[in-house]
Structure formats: structure tokens, C-alpha cells
Short mmCIF file of C-alpha atoms in Angstrom, two decimals:
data_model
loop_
_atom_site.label_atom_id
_atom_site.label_comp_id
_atom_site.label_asym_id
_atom_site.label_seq_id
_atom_site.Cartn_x
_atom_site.Cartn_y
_atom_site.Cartn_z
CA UNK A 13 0.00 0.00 0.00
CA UNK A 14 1.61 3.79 -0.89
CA UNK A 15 1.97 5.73 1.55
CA UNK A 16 -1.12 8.03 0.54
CA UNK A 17 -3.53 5.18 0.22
CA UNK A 18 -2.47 4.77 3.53
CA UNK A 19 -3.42 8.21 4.55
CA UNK A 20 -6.13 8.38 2.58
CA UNK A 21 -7.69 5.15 4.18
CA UNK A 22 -6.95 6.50 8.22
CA UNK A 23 -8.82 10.02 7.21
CA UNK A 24 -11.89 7.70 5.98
CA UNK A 25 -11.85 5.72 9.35
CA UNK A 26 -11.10 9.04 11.28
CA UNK A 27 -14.39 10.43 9.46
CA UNK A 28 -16.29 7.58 10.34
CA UNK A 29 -15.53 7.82 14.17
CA UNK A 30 -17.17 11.18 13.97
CA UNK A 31 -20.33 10.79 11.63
CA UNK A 32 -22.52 7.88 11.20
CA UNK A 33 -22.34 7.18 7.04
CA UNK A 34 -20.61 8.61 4.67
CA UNK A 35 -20.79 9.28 0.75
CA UNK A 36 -18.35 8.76 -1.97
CA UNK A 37 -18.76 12.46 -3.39
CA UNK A 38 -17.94 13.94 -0.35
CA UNK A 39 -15.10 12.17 0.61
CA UNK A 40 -13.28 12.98 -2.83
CA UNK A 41 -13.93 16.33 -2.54
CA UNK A 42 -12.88 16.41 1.00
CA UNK A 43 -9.84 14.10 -0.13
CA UNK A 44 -9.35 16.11 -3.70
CA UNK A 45 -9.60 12.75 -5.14
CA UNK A 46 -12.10 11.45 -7.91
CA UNK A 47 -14.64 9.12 -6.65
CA UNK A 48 -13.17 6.00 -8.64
CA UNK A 49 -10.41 5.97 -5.83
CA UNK A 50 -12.56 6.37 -3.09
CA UNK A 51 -14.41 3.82 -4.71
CA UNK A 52 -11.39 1.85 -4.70
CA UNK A 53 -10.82 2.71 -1.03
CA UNK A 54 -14.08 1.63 0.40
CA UNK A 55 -14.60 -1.73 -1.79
CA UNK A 56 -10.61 -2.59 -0.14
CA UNK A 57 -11.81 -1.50 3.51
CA UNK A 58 -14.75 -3.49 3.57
CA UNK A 59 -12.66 -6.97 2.52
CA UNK A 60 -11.24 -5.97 5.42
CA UNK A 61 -13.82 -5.93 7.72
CA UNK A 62 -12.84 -1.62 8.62
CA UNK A 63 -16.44 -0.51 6.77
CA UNK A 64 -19.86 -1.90 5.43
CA UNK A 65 -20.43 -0.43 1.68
CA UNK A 66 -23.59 0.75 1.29
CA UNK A 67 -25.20 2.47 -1.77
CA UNK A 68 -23.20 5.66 -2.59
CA UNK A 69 -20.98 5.46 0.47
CA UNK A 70 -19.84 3.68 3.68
CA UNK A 71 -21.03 2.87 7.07
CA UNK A 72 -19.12 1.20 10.07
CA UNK A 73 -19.64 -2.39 10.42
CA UNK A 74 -21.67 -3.70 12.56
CA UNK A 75 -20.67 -3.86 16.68
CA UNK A 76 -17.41 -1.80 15.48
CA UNK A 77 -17.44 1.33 17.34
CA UNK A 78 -13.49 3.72 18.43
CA UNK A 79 -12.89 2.54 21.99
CA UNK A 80 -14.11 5.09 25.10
CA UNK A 81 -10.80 6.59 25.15
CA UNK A 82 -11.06 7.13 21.26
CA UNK A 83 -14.60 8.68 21.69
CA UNK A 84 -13.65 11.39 24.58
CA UNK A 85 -12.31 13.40 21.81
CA UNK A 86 -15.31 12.92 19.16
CA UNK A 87 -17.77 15.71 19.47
CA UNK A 88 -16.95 17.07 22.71
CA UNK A 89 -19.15 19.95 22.89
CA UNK A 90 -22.24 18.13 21.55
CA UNK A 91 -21.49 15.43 24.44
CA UNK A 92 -20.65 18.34 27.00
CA UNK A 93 -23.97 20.22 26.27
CA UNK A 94 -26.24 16.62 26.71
CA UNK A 95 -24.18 16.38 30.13
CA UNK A 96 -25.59 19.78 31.24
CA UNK A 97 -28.91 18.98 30.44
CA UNK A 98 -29.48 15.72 31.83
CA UNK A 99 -27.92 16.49 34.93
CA UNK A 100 -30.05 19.07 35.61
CA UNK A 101 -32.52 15.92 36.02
CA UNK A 102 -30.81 15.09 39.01
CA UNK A 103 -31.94 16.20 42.31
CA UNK A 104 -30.09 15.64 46.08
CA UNK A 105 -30.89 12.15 47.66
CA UNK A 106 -31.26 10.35 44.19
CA UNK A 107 -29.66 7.39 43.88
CA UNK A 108 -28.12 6.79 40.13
CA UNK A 109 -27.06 4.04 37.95
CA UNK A 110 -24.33 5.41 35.20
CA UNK A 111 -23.24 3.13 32.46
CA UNK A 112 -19.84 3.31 30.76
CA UNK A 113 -18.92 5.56 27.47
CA UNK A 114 -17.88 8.84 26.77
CA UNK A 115 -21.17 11.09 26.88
CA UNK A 116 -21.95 9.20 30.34
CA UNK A 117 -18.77 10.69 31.56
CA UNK A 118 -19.28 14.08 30.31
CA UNK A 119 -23.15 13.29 32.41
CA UNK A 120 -21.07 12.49 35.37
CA UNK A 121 -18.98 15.25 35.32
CA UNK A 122 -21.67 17.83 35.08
CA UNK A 123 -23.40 15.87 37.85
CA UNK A 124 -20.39 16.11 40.38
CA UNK A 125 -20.33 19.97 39.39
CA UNK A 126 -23.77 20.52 40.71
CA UNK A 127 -25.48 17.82 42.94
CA UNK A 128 -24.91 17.11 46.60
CA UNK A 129 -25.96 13.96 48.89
CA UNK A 130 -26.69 11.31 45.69
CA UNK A 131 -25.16 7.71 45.64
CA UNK A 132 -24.25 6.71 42.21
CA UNK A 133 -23.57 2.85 41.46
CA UNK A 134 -21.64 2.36 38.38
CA UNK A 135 -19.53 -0.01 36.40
CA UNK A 136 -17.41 2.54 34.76
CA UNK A 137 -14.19 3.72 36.07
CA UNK A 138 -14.49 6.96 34.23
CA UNK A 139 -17.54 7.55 35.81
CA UNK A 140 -16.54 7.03 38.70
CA UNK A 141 -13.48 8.54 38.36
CA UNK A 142 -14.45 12.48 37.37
CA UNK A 143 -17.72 12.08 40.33
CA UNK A 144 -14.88 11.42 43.36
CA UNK A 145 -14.14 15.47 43.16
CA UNK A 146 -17.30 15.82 44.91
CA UNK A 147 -16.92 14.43 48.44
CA UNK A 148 -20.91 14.32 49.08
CA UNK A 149 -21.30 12.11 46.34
CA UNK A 150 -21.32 8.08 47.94
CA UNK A 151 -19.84 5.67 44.93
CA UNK A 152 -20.50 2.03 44.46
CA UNK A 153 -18.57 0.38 41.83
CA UNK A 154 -19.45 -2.93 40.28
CA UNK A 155 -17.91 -6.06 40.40
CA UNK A 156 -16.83 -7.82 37.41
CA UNK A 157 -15.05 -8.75 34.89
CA UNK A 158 -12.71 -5.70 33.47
CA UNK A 159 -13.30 -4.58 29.99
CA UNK A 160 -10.37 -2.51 29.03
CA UNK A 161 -11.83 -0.60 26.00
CA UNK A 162 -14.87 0.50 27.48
CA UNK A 163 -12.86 1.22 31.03
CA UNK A 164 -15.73 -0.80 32.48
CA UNK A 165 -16.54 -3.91 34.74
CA UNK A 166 -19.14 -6.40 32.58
CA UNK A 167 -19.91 -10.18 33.08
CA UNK A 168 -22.43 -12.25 35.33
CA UNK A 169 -20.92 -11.02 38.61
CA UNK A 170 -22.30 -7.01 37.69
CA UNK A 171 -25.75 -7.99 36.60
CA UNK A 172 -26.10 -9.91 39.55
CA UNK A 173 -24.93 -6.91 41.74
CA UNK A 174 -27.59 -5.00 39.92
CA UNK A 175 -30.23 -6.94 41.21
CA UNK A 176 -30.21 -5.88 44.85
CA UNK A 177 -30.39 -2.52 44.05
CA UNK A 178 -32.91 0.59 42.59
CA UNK A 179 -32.28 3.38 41.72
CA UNK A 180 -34.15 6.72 40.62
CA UNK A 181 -32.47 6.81 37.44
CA UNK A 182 -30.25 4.89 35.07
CA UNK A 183 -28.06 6.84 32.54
CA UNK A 184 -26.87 5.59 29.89
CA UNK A 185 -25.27 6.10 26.46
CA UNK A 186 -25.81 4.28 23.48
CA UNK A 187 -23.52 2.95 20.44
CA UNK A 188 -26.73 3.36 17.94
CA UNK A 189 -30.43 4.73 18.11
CA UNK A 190 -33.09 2.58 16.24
CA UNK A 191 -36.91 2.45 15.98
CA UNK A 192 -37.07 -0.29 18.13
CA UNK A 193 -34.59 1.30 21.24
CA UNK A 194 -31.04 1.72 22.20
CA UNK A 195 -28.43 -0.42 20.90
CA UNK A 196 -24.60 -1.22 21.57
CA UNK A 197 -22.00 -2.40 20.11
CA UNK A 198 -20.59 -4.42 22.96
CA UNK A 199 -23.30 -7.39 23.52
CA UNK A 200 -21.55 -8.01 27.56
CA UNK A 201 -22.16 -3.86 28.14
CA UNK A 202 -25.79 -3.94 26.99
CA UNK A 203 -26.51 -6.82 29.54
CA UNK A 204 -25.41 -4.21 32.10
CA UNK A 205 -27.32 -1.33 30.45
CA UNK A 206 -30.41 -3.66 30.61
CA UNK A 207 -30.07 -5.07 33.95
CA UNK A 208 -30.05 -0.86 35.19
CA UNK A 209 -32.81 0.00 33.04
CA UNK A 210 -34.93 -2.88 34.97
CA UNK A 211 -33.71 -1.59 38.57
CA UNK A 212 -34.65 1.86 37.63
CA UNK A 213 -37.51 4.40 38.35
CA UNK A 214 -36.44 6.19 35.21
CA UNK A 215 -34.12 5.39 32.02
CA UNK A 216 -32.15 8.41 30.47
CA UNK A 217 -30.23 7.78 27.29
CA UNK A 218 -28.12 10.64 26.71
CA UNK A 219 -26.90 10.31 22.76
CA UNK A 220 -25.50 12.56 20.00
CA UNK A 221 -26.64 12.87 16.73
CA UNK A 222 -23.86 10.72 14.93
CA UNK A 223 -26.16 7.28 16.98
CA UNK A 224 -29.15 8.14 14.75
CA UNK A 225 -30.38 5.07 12.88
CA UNK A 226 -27.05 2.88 13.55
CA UNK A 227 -27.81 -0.71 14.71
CA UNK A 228 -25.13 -2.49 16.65
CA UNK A 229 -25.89 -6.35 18.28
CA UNK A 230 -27.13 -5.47 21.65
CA UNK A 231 -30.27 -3.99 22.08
CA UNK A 232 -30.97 -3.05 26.03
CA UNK A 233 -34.16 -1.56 25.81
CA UNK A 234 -37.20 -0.82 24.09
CA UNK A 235 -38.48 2.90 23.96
CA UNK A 236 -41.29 2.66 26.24
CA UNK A 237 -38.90 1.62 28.61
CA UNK A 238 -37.07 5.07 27.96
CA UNK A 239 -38.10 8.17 30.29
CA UNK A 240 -35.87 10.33 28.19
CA UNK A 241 -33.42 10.95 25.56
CA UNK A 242 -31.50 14.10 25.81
CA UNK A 243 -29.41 14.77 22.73
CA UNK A 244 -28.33 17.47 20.72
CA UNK A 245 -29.86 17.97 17.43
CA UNK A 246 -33.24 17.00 16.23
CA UNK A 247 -34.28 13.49 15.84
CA UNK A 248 -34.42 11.69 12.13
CA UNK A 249 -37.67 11.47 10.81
CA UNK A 250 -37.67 7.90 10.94
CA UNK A 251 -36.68 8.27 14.49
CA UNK A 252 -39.07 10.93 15.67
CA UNK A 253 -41.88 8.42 14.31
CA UNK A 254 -41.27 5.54 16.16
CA UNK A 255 -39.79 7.25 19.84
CA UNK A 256 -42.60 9.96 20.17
CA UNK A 257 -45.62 8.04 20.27
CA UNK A 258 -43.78 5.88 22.93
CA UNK A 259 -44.12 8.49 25.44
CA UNK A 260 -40.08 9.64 25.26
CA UNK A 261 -39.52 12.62 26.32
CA UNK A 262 -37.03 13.77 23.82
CA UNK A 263 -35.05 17.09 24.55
CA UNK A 264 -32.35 18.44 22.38
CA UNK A 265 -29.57 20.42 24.01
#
């Protein structure tokens, strides 16, 4: 491979970290390229399992998704303005379940910022990591089995936990947004995403745009077992059909 297919191949996956498809006549133009080599490109990528061709352009394959430490970096102000809002759902006393990923963390943050007196049980060492700067806040971490590129505990042992515990709310992120619910691309993380959603008063999915209408293996929940989805631009249309009438309350940051 030359050194700028090379290149040329990393910017494609770099783009697809950040955006949920993409097309061919964007990319060469981006790329200043014609779309034969993109072409070229994306037909290569996918016999290598990096990208799923689809008509016109290219779409991450299915349960691939950057690791969490990859994804702090990925639309940080999008993620930091769904962490505002959603905290603000938060009250003193709650008790909280927060599962791993990056816009979780962003949540958690904004949570330690504002909120006294709440326990918070999580399986996410990031999570629990940026809520220890408030000293009012009582953390319970998970047991488990350590999953290192989702900085998280997973397995039998933390859906076991789960069950002798409720909570007000469970926060969560997602890896995709379908019609039917929430979906991730790590099938032991969803078991632990679905185990909160069942011990909790209240389900928030806090999500950025780049999760609308991407399916990964797991899905945790079904939407009318979603209080809200906080997010930060307006849902698809395909999207808004099948989460309104479910009784979501959607809000966009």
C-alpha cells in the first residue's frame, strides 16, 4: 500500500468515528480525489472488515465502534452540552445508575459539578473517576469482569450486583439509536445497560446525533422503557416516528 492510500484510508476511518455514514462524493472532494479511488478505497476496507459499503458510500460495520478513550475526543461539545442537560434531572438524595462511554462521563462530570448527597452505582471507572471530586457524592462500583476498551466492569458477577439494588435513574449512552430502542456495540455492556434500566424508576439515554439510525448487536431496551433521551440535534424522521408516540420525552440540548 503507498503511503497516501495509507493516509487516505486513516482520514476515511477518522471520518467515520465522527459521523454515522458517509458518501463517496464527499469524501473525494474532502480528499481532492475522484470518486473511482474512493471507490477503490471503500470496496478494499470493507474486505477488510474496517467498513460496510452501502449504496453511494460507507457505514461502520456492525458492533465496530473507536474505543471510550477514542470517543472522549469525538464531538466534545455536543457530548458536554447533553451532560448539562441531563444532569439538571438530578436532584439531592437520588440514587443513580451510570453506564460506561464517553457522553456518560461528560453526564457524570456535570453531575459532580452541581449535585450534593446522591449515591451513584456504576460499572465505569471513568464515571466514577471524574464524580470522586465531589466528596458528598457516595460511589458504588461494580464487580466484574474488566473490559479494558470501554474502562468498564461487565460479566455475570455485575448484573447480579444490579439486582439488589434501585435506583431513581439509570443513565446511559448508546452505540446506535433505532426504531425499536437503544443499541450497543458491545453485547456483555448492553446486559449491564439492561439489567439498570430494569432496577430503575427512570431510564435516560443521553446520545448525540452521529447514533441516529445505527444498529449495533445489543439492544438493552425498548423505547417505552425510555423516560428520556437528551441529545443534541433533532431526531431523524424515521426516528421521531417511532420514539414519540412511545411516550419519550425527547429534549435536544
Amino acid at each position: 500500500m503507498t503511503a497516501a492510500k495509507s493516509r487516505r484510508q486513516a482520514l476515511i476511518l477518522a471520518e467515520l468515528n465522527g459521523s454515522p455514514s458517509l458518501r463517496i462524493a464527499e469524501l473525494a472532494a474532502r480528499m481532492q480525489v475522484s470518486t473511482e479511488t474512493i471507490r477503490r478505497d471503500l470496496d478494499e476496507m470493507t474486505g477488510q472488515g474496517l467498513l460496510s459499503r452501502t449504496y453511494g458510500g460507507a457505514v461502520r460495520t456492525l458492533s465496530t465502534e473507536p474505543n471510550v478513550t477514542e470517543r472522549h475526543s469525538l464531538l466534545v461539545a455536543e457530548r458536554e452540552r447533553i451532560g448539562r442537560v441531563a444532569a439538571d434531572l438530578v436532584k439531592a438524595g437520588n440514587v443513580l445508575m451510570i453506564g460506561s462511554g464517553s457522553t456518560t462521563v461528560h453526564t457524570a462530570r456535570r453531575i459532580a459539578a452541581i449535585t450534593k448527597n446522591i449515591t451513584v452505582i456504576t460499572h465505569s471507572f471513568g464515571v466514577a473517576t471524574v464524580l470522586a471530586i465531589n466528596p458528598t457524592i457516595k460511589i458504588l462500583m461494580l464487580p466484574g469482569d474488566y473490559h479494558a476498551t470501554e474502562g468498564a466492569t461487565v460479566g455475570v458477577q455485575t448484573v447480579t450486583f444490579l439486582s439488589s439494588f434501585y435506583a431513581d435513574f439509570a443513565i446511559l449512552g448508546a452505540s446506535g439509536l433505532t426504531g425499536e430502542g437503544p443499541t450497543d456495540a458491545l453485547i456483555e455492556a448492553g446486559a449491564v445497560y439492561a439489567a439498570m434500566t430494569q432496577r430503575a424508576a427512570t431510564t435516560v439515554i443521553v446520545a448525540d446525533h452521529s447514533k441516529f439510525d445505527r444498529i449495533f448487536p445489543a439492544r438493552y431496551a425498548g423505547w417505552r422503557e425510555i423516560g428520556h433521551l437528551v441529545t443534541d440535534r433533532p431526531l431523524s424522521e424515521g426516528l421521531s416516528r417511532s420514539i414519540v408516540p412511545k411516550g419519550v420525552d425527547v429534549v435536544v440540548a
